[in-house]
Amino acid sequence: MEAPSFADLGKNARDVFKTGYHQGKGLFKFNVKTKSTKRFQMTSDATLNFEASKLNGLMETKYKANAGALLLKWTTEGALFLGYEFNGLLMKGVDLLSECSYNPETAAKGVKVGSKFANERINASCEISNDPDSGTSLLGSVVLKCRDLLLGYQGGYDATSNRVTKNDVGVVYGCADIDLHLRCTCIPYVYGLSVLYKARPDLDIAANGIYGKRGDVQKWTVGAAAKCKIDERSTLRFKFNTDLQLATSFLQKISDGVTLILSFNIDCANVTRGGHRVGLALNIEA
């Protein structure tokens, strides 16, 4: 099993907090994923926000070839993306990515190239992009695995403004039932610690704490979440934080490949005033 990327550090605990929640003041999410053959895959993701009367979405197709995969994506903003992934072309474990984007409405163009190397001990990636909004930027990360310990670093640089955009460190320790993820983002301003405890095969409990300081301003947030698998078709989730936000989510598998998710978020500090959020999501995979 290869080492995870920097973005995947602490993913198990993060999924307990984020997966299955689609709240808004009237939010509907529709996701369709199809695989007609082993080589071709199409994904469509649309989100309708009734409060803002706005529809956001994308459609993505992926065709796998012998040496990689061809990617084509279109968004409701009018942007087109065309890319190609080269898997193991130079050597085993090395992937290359090239992607270009174009918006016919604004004539905005962008390009991105990157590489990734991963094996059981290390996961390293580097990416250079030229975006019409943010200009030229560089992003790189590396994760080292030593038995049950993962050490990661991520750095980003904006050539247009000549400043560092990312300066993050992550440490993960995992054992049989507990995962610990300690991180520092925007060093030395934001610190975080998440803990995942697998109480039973059908019950995951997670805690997450964030502390940030910028000048004389300090802010901290602590939250707890749980994921309970009721049966093979139903999953119930809860989470609560020190901002007095209580959220719940219920996932029901209607049939093979069809899943319905209903989620709520209650502002416990202002129960009678309203402002609570609800979301509905339908996922179809065939």
PDB file of C-alpha atoms in Angstrom, residues 136-276:
ATOM      1  CA  THR A 136       1.604  31.659 -12.107  1.00  0.00           C
ATOM      2  CA  SER A 137       1.840  29.521  -8.983  1.00  0.00           C
ATOM      3  CA  LEU A 138       3.858  26.554  -7.743  1.00  0.00           C
ATOM      4  CA  LEU A 139       2.595  23.863  -5.351  1.00  0.00           C
ATOM      5  CA  GLY A 140       4.584  20.956  -3.972  1.00  0.00           C
ATOM      6  CA  SER A 141       4.224  18.382  -1.210  1.00  0.00           C
ATOM      7  CA  VAL A 142       5.972  15.348   0.224  1.00  0.00           C
ATOM      8  CA  VAL A 143       4.872  12.649   2.697  1.00  0.00           C
ATOM      9  CA  LEU A 144       7.262  10.151   4.315  1.00  0.00           C
ATOM     10  CA  LYS A 145       6.021   6.943   5.915  1.00  0.00           C
ATOM     11  CA  CYS A 146       7.889   5.246   8.745  1.00  0.00           C
ATOM     12  CA  ARG A 147       5.897   2.296  10.067  1.00  0.00           C
ATOM     13  CA  ASP A 148       2.800   3.810  11.728  1.00  0.00           C
ATOM     14  CA  LEU A 149       4.057   7.408  11.468  1.00  0.00           C
ATOM     15  CA  LEU A 150       3.456   9.781   8.534  1.00  0.00           C
ATOM     16  CA  LEU A 151       5.364  13.072   8.167  1.00  0.00           C
ATOM     17  CA  GLY A 152       4.215  15.567   5.549  1.00  0.00           C
ATOM     18  CA  TYR A 153       4.986  19.054   4.264  1.00  0.00           C
ATOM     19  CA  GLN A 154       3.235  21.238   1.678  1.00  0.00           C
ATOM     20  CA  GLY A 155       4.488  24.486   0.207  1.00  0.00           C
ATOM     21  CA  GLY A 156       3.016  26.941  -2.276  1.00  0.00           C
ATOM     22  CA  TYR A 157       4.438  30.021  -4.021  1.00  0.00           C
ATOM     23  CA  ASP A 158       2.729  32.737  -6.073  1.00  0.00           C
ATOM     24  CA  ALA A 159       5.153  34.146  -8.640  1.00  0.00           C
ATOM     25  CA  THR A 160       2.866  37.068  -9.508  1.00  0.00           C
ATOM     26  CA  SER A 161       2.785  38.534  -6.001  1.00  0.00           C
ATOM     27  CA  ASN A 162       6.143  37.006  -4.982  1.00  0.00           C
ATOM     28  CA  ARG A 163       4.798  35.490  -1.762  1.00  0.00           C
ATOM     29  CA  VAL A 164       4.410  32.111  -0.094  1.00  0.00           C
ATOM     30  CA  THR A 165       0.789  30.949  -0.249  1.00  0.00           C
ATOM     31  CA  LYS A 166       1.104  27.623   1.590  1.00  0.00           C
ATOM     32  CA  ASN A 167       3.445  26.566   4.360  1.00  0.00           C
ATOM     33  CA  ASP A 168       1.911  23.529   6.052  1.00  0.00           C
ATOM     34  CA  VAL A 169       3.147  20.615   8.144  1.00  0.00           C
ATOM     35  CA  GLY A 170       1.207  17.463   9.020  1.00  0.00           C
ATOM     36  CA  VAL A 171       1.972  14.505  11.298  1.00  0.00           C
ATOM     37  CA  VAL A 172      -0.195  11.378  11.499  1.00  0.00           C
ATOM     38  CA  TYR A 173       0.121   8.440  13.856  1.00  0.00           C
ATOM     39  CA  GLY A 174      -2.157   5.463  13.422  1.00  0.00           C
ATOM     40  CA  CYS A 175      -2.609   2.247  15.372  1.00  0.00           C
ATOM     41  CA  ALA A 176      -5.283  -0.462  15.461  1.00  0.00           C
ATOM     42  CA  ASP A 177      -8.266   1.652  16.576  1.00  0.00           C
ATOM     43  CA  ILE A 178      -6.992   5.248  16.866  1.00  0.00           C
ATOM     44  CA  ASP A 179      -5.650   7.768  14.331  1.00  0.00           C
ATOM     45  CA  LEU A 180      -4.034  11.055  15.426  1.00  0.00           C
ATOM     46  CA  HIS A 181      -3.485  13.938  12.995  1.00  0.00           C
ATOM     47  CA  LEU A 182      -1.514  16.993  14.126  1.00  0.00           C
ATOM     48  CA  ARG A 183      -1.163  19.841  11.637  1.00  0.00           C
ATOM     49  CA  CYS A 184       0.087  23.397  11.381  1.00  0.00           C
ATOM     50  CA  THR A 185      -1.128  25.437   8.415  1.00  0.00           C
ATOM     51  CA  CYS A 186       0.098  28.870   7.409  1.00  0.00           C
ATOM     52  CA  ILE A 187       2.989  28.343   9.839  1.00  0.00           C
ATOM     53  CA  PRO A 188       2.876  29.516  12.596  1.00  0.00           C
ATOM     54  CA  TYR A 189      -0.683  30.864  12.630  1.00  0.00           C
ATOM     55  CA  VAL A 190      -3.113  27.903  12.602  1.00  0.00           C
ATOM     56  CA  TYR A 191      -2.835  24.626  14.541  1.00  0.00           C
ATOM     57  CA  GLY A 192      -5.129  21.645  14.422  1.00  0.00           C
ATOM     58  CA  LEU A 193      -5.507  18.218  16.024  1.00  0.00           C
ATOM     59  CA  SER A 194      -7.973  15.521  15.000  1.00  0.00           C
ATOM     60  CA  VAL A 195      -8.562  12.117  16.591  1.00  0.00           C
ATOM     61  CA  LEU A 196     -10.446   9.175  15.141  1.00  0.00           C
ATOM     62  CA  TYR A 197     -11.525   6.305  17.407  1.00  0.00           C
ATOM     63  CA  LYS A 198     -13.041   3.191  15.868  1.00  0.00           C
ATOM     64  CA  ALA A 199     -15.208   2.090  18.788  1.00  0.00           C
ATOM     65  CA  ARG A 200     -16.853  -0.739  16.845  1.00  0.00           C
ATOM     66  CA  PRO A 201     -16.829  -1.921  13.236  1.00  0.00           C
ATOM     67  CA  ASP A 202     -20.074   0.031  12.750  1.00  0.00           C
ATOM     68  CA  LEU A 203     -19.237   3.087  14.905  1.00  0.00           C
ATOM     69  CA  ASP A 204     -16.600   5.791  14.310  1.00  0.00           C
ATOM     70  CA  ILE A 205     -16.071   8.657  16.773  1.00  0.00           C
ATOM     71  CA  ALA A 206     -13.958  11.701  15.903  1.00  0.00           C
ATOM     72  CA  ALA A 207     -12.848  14.915  17.595  1.00  0.00           C
ATOM     73  CA  ASN A 208     -11.298  17.952  15.937  1.00  0.00           C
ATOM     74  CA  GLY A 209      -9.756  21.082  17.393  1.00  0.00           C
ATOM     75  CA  ILE A 210      -8.458  24.195  15.614  1.00  0.00           C
ATOM     76  CA  TYR A 211      -6.572  27.128  17.129  1.00  0.00           C
ATOM     77  CA  GLY A 212      -5.665  30.217  15.131  1.00  0.00           C
ATOM     78  CA  LYS A 213      -3.801  33.393  16.034  1.00  0.00           C
ATOM     79  CA  ARG A 214      -3.065  36.451  13.918  1.00  0.00           C
ATOM     80  CA  GLY A 215      -1.704  39.435  15.809  1.00  0.00           C
ATOM     81  CA  ASP A 216      -3.946  40.099  18.800  1.00  0.00           C
ATOM     82  CA  VAL A 217      -6.848  38.087  17.362  1.00  0.00           C
ATOM     83  CA  GLN A 218      -7.243  34.516  18.612  1.00  0.00           C
ATOM     84  CA  LYS A 219      -9.895  31.949  17.758  1.00  0.00           C
ATOM     85  CA  TRP A 220     -10.386  28.320  18.636  1.00  0.00           C
ATOM     86  CA  THR A 221     -13.016  25.738  17.749  1.00  0.00           C
ATOM     87  CA  VAL A 222     -13.550  22.204  19.045  1.00  0.00           C
ATOM     88  CA  GLY A 223     -15.966  19.707  17.548  1.00  0.00           C
ATOM     89  CA  ALA A 224     -17.071  16.110  18.010  1.00  0.00           C
ATOM     90  CA  ALA A 225     -18.684  13.823  15.447  1.00  0.00           C
ATOM     91  CA  ALA A 226     -19.932  10.258  15.138  1.00  0.00           C
ATOM     92  CA  LYS A 227     -20.784   7.944  12.271  1.00  0.00           C
ATOM     93  CA  CYS A 228     -23.007   4.957  12.980  1.00  0.00           C
ATOM     94  CA  LYS A 229     -23.775   2.303  10.401  1.00  0.00           C
ATOM     95  CA  ILE A 230     -27.278   1.126  11.267  1.00  0.00           C
ATOM     96  CA  ASP A 231     -27.363  -1.654   8.681  1.00  0.00           C
ATOM     97  CA  GLU A 232     -26.040  -2.375   5.208  1.00  0.00           C
ATOM     98  CA  ARG A 233     -28.266   0.320   3.685  1.00  0.00           C
ATOM     99  CA  SER A 234     -28.486   3.048   6.351  1.00  0.00           C
ATOM    100  CA  THR A 235     -25.907   5.326   7.998  1.00  0.00           C
ATOM    101  CA  LEU A 236     -26.542   8.007  10.617  1.00  0.00           C
ATOM    102  CA  ARG A 237     -24.137  10.880  11.379  1.00  0.00           C
ATOM    103  CA  PHE A 238     -24.000  13.599  14.077  1.00  0.00           C
ATOM    104  CA  LYS A 239     -21.612  16.456  14.800  1.00  0.00           C
ATOM    105  CA  PHE A 240     -21.466  19.387  17.232  1.00  0.00           C
ATOM    106  CA  ASN A 241     -18.922  22.175  17.852  1.00  0.00           C
ATOM    107  CA  THR A 242     -18.211  25.004  20.271  1.00  0.00           C
ATOM    108  CA  ASP A 243     -19.938  27.475  17.919  1.00  0.00           C
ATOM    109  CA  LEU A 244     -23.152  25.657  18.978  1.00  0.00           C
ATOM    110  CA  GLN A 245     -23.767  24.220  15.531  1.00  0.00           C
ATOM    111  CA  LEU A 246     -25.550  20.851  15.623  1.00  0.00           C
ATOM    112  CA  ALA A 247     -25.730  18.847  12.404  1.00  0.00           C
ATOM    113  CA  THR A 248     -27.136  15.463  11.509  1.00  0.00           C
ATOM    114  CA  SER A 249     -27.179  13.421   8.333  1.00  0.00           C
ATOM    115  CA  PHE A 250     -29.046  10.279   7.320  1.00  0.00           C
ATOM    116  CA  LEU A 251     -27.916   8.173   4.366  1.00  0.00           C
ATOM    117  CA  GLN A 252     -30.277   5.621   2.873  1.00  0.00           C
ATOM    118  CA  LYS A 253     -29.311   3.257   0.088  1.00  0.00           C
ATOM    119  CA  ILE A 254     -32.510   2.933  -1.937  1.00  0.00           C
ATOM    120  CA  SER A 255     -31.173   0.304  -4.323  1.00  0.00           C
ATOM    121  CA  ASP A 256     -27.871  -0.816  -5.802  1.00  0.00           C
ATOM    122  CA  GLY A 257     -26.154   2.347  -7.027  1.00  0.00           C
ATOM    123  CA  VAL A 258     -28.831   4.789  -5.758  1.00  0.00           C
ATOM    124  CA  THR A 259     -28.256   6.654  -2.471  1.00  0.00           C
ATOM    125  CA  LEU A 260     -30.371   9.388  -0.831  1.00  0.00           C
ATOM    126  CA  ILE A 261     -28.868  11.717   1.810  1.00  0.00           C
ATOM    127  CA  LEU A 262     -30.867  14.118   3.997  1.00  0.00           C
ATOM    128  CA  SER A 263     -28.960  16.521   6.279  1.00  0.00           C
ATOM    129  CA  PHE A 264     -29.827  19.299   8.736  1.00  0.00           C
ATOM    130  CA  ASN A 265     -27.864  21.988  10.571  1.00  0.00           C
ATOM    131  CA  ILE A 266     -29.349  23.715  13.639  1.00  0.00           C
ATOM    132  CA  ASP A 267     -27.946  26.916  15.109  1.00  0.00           C
ATOM    133  CA  CYS A 268     -28.415  26.134  18.811  1.00  0.00           C
ATOM    134  CA  ALA A 269     -27.426  29.669  19.838  1.00  0.00           C
ATOM    135  CA  ASN A 270     -30.409  31.092  17.904  1.00  0.00           C
ATOM    136  CA  VAL A 271     -32.974  28.306  17.823  1.00  0.00           C
ATOM    137  CA  THR A 272     -36.051  30.545  17.727  1.00  0.00           C
ATOM    138  CA  ARG A 273     -34.633  33.107  15.298  1.00  0.00           C
ATOM    139  CA  GLY A 274     -34.196  30.633  12.477  1.00  0.00           C
ATOM    140  CA  GLY A 275     -31.380  30.534   9.980  1.00  0.00           C
ATOM    141  CA  HIS A 276     -31.170  26.765  10.120  1.00  0.00           C
TER     142      HIS A 276
END
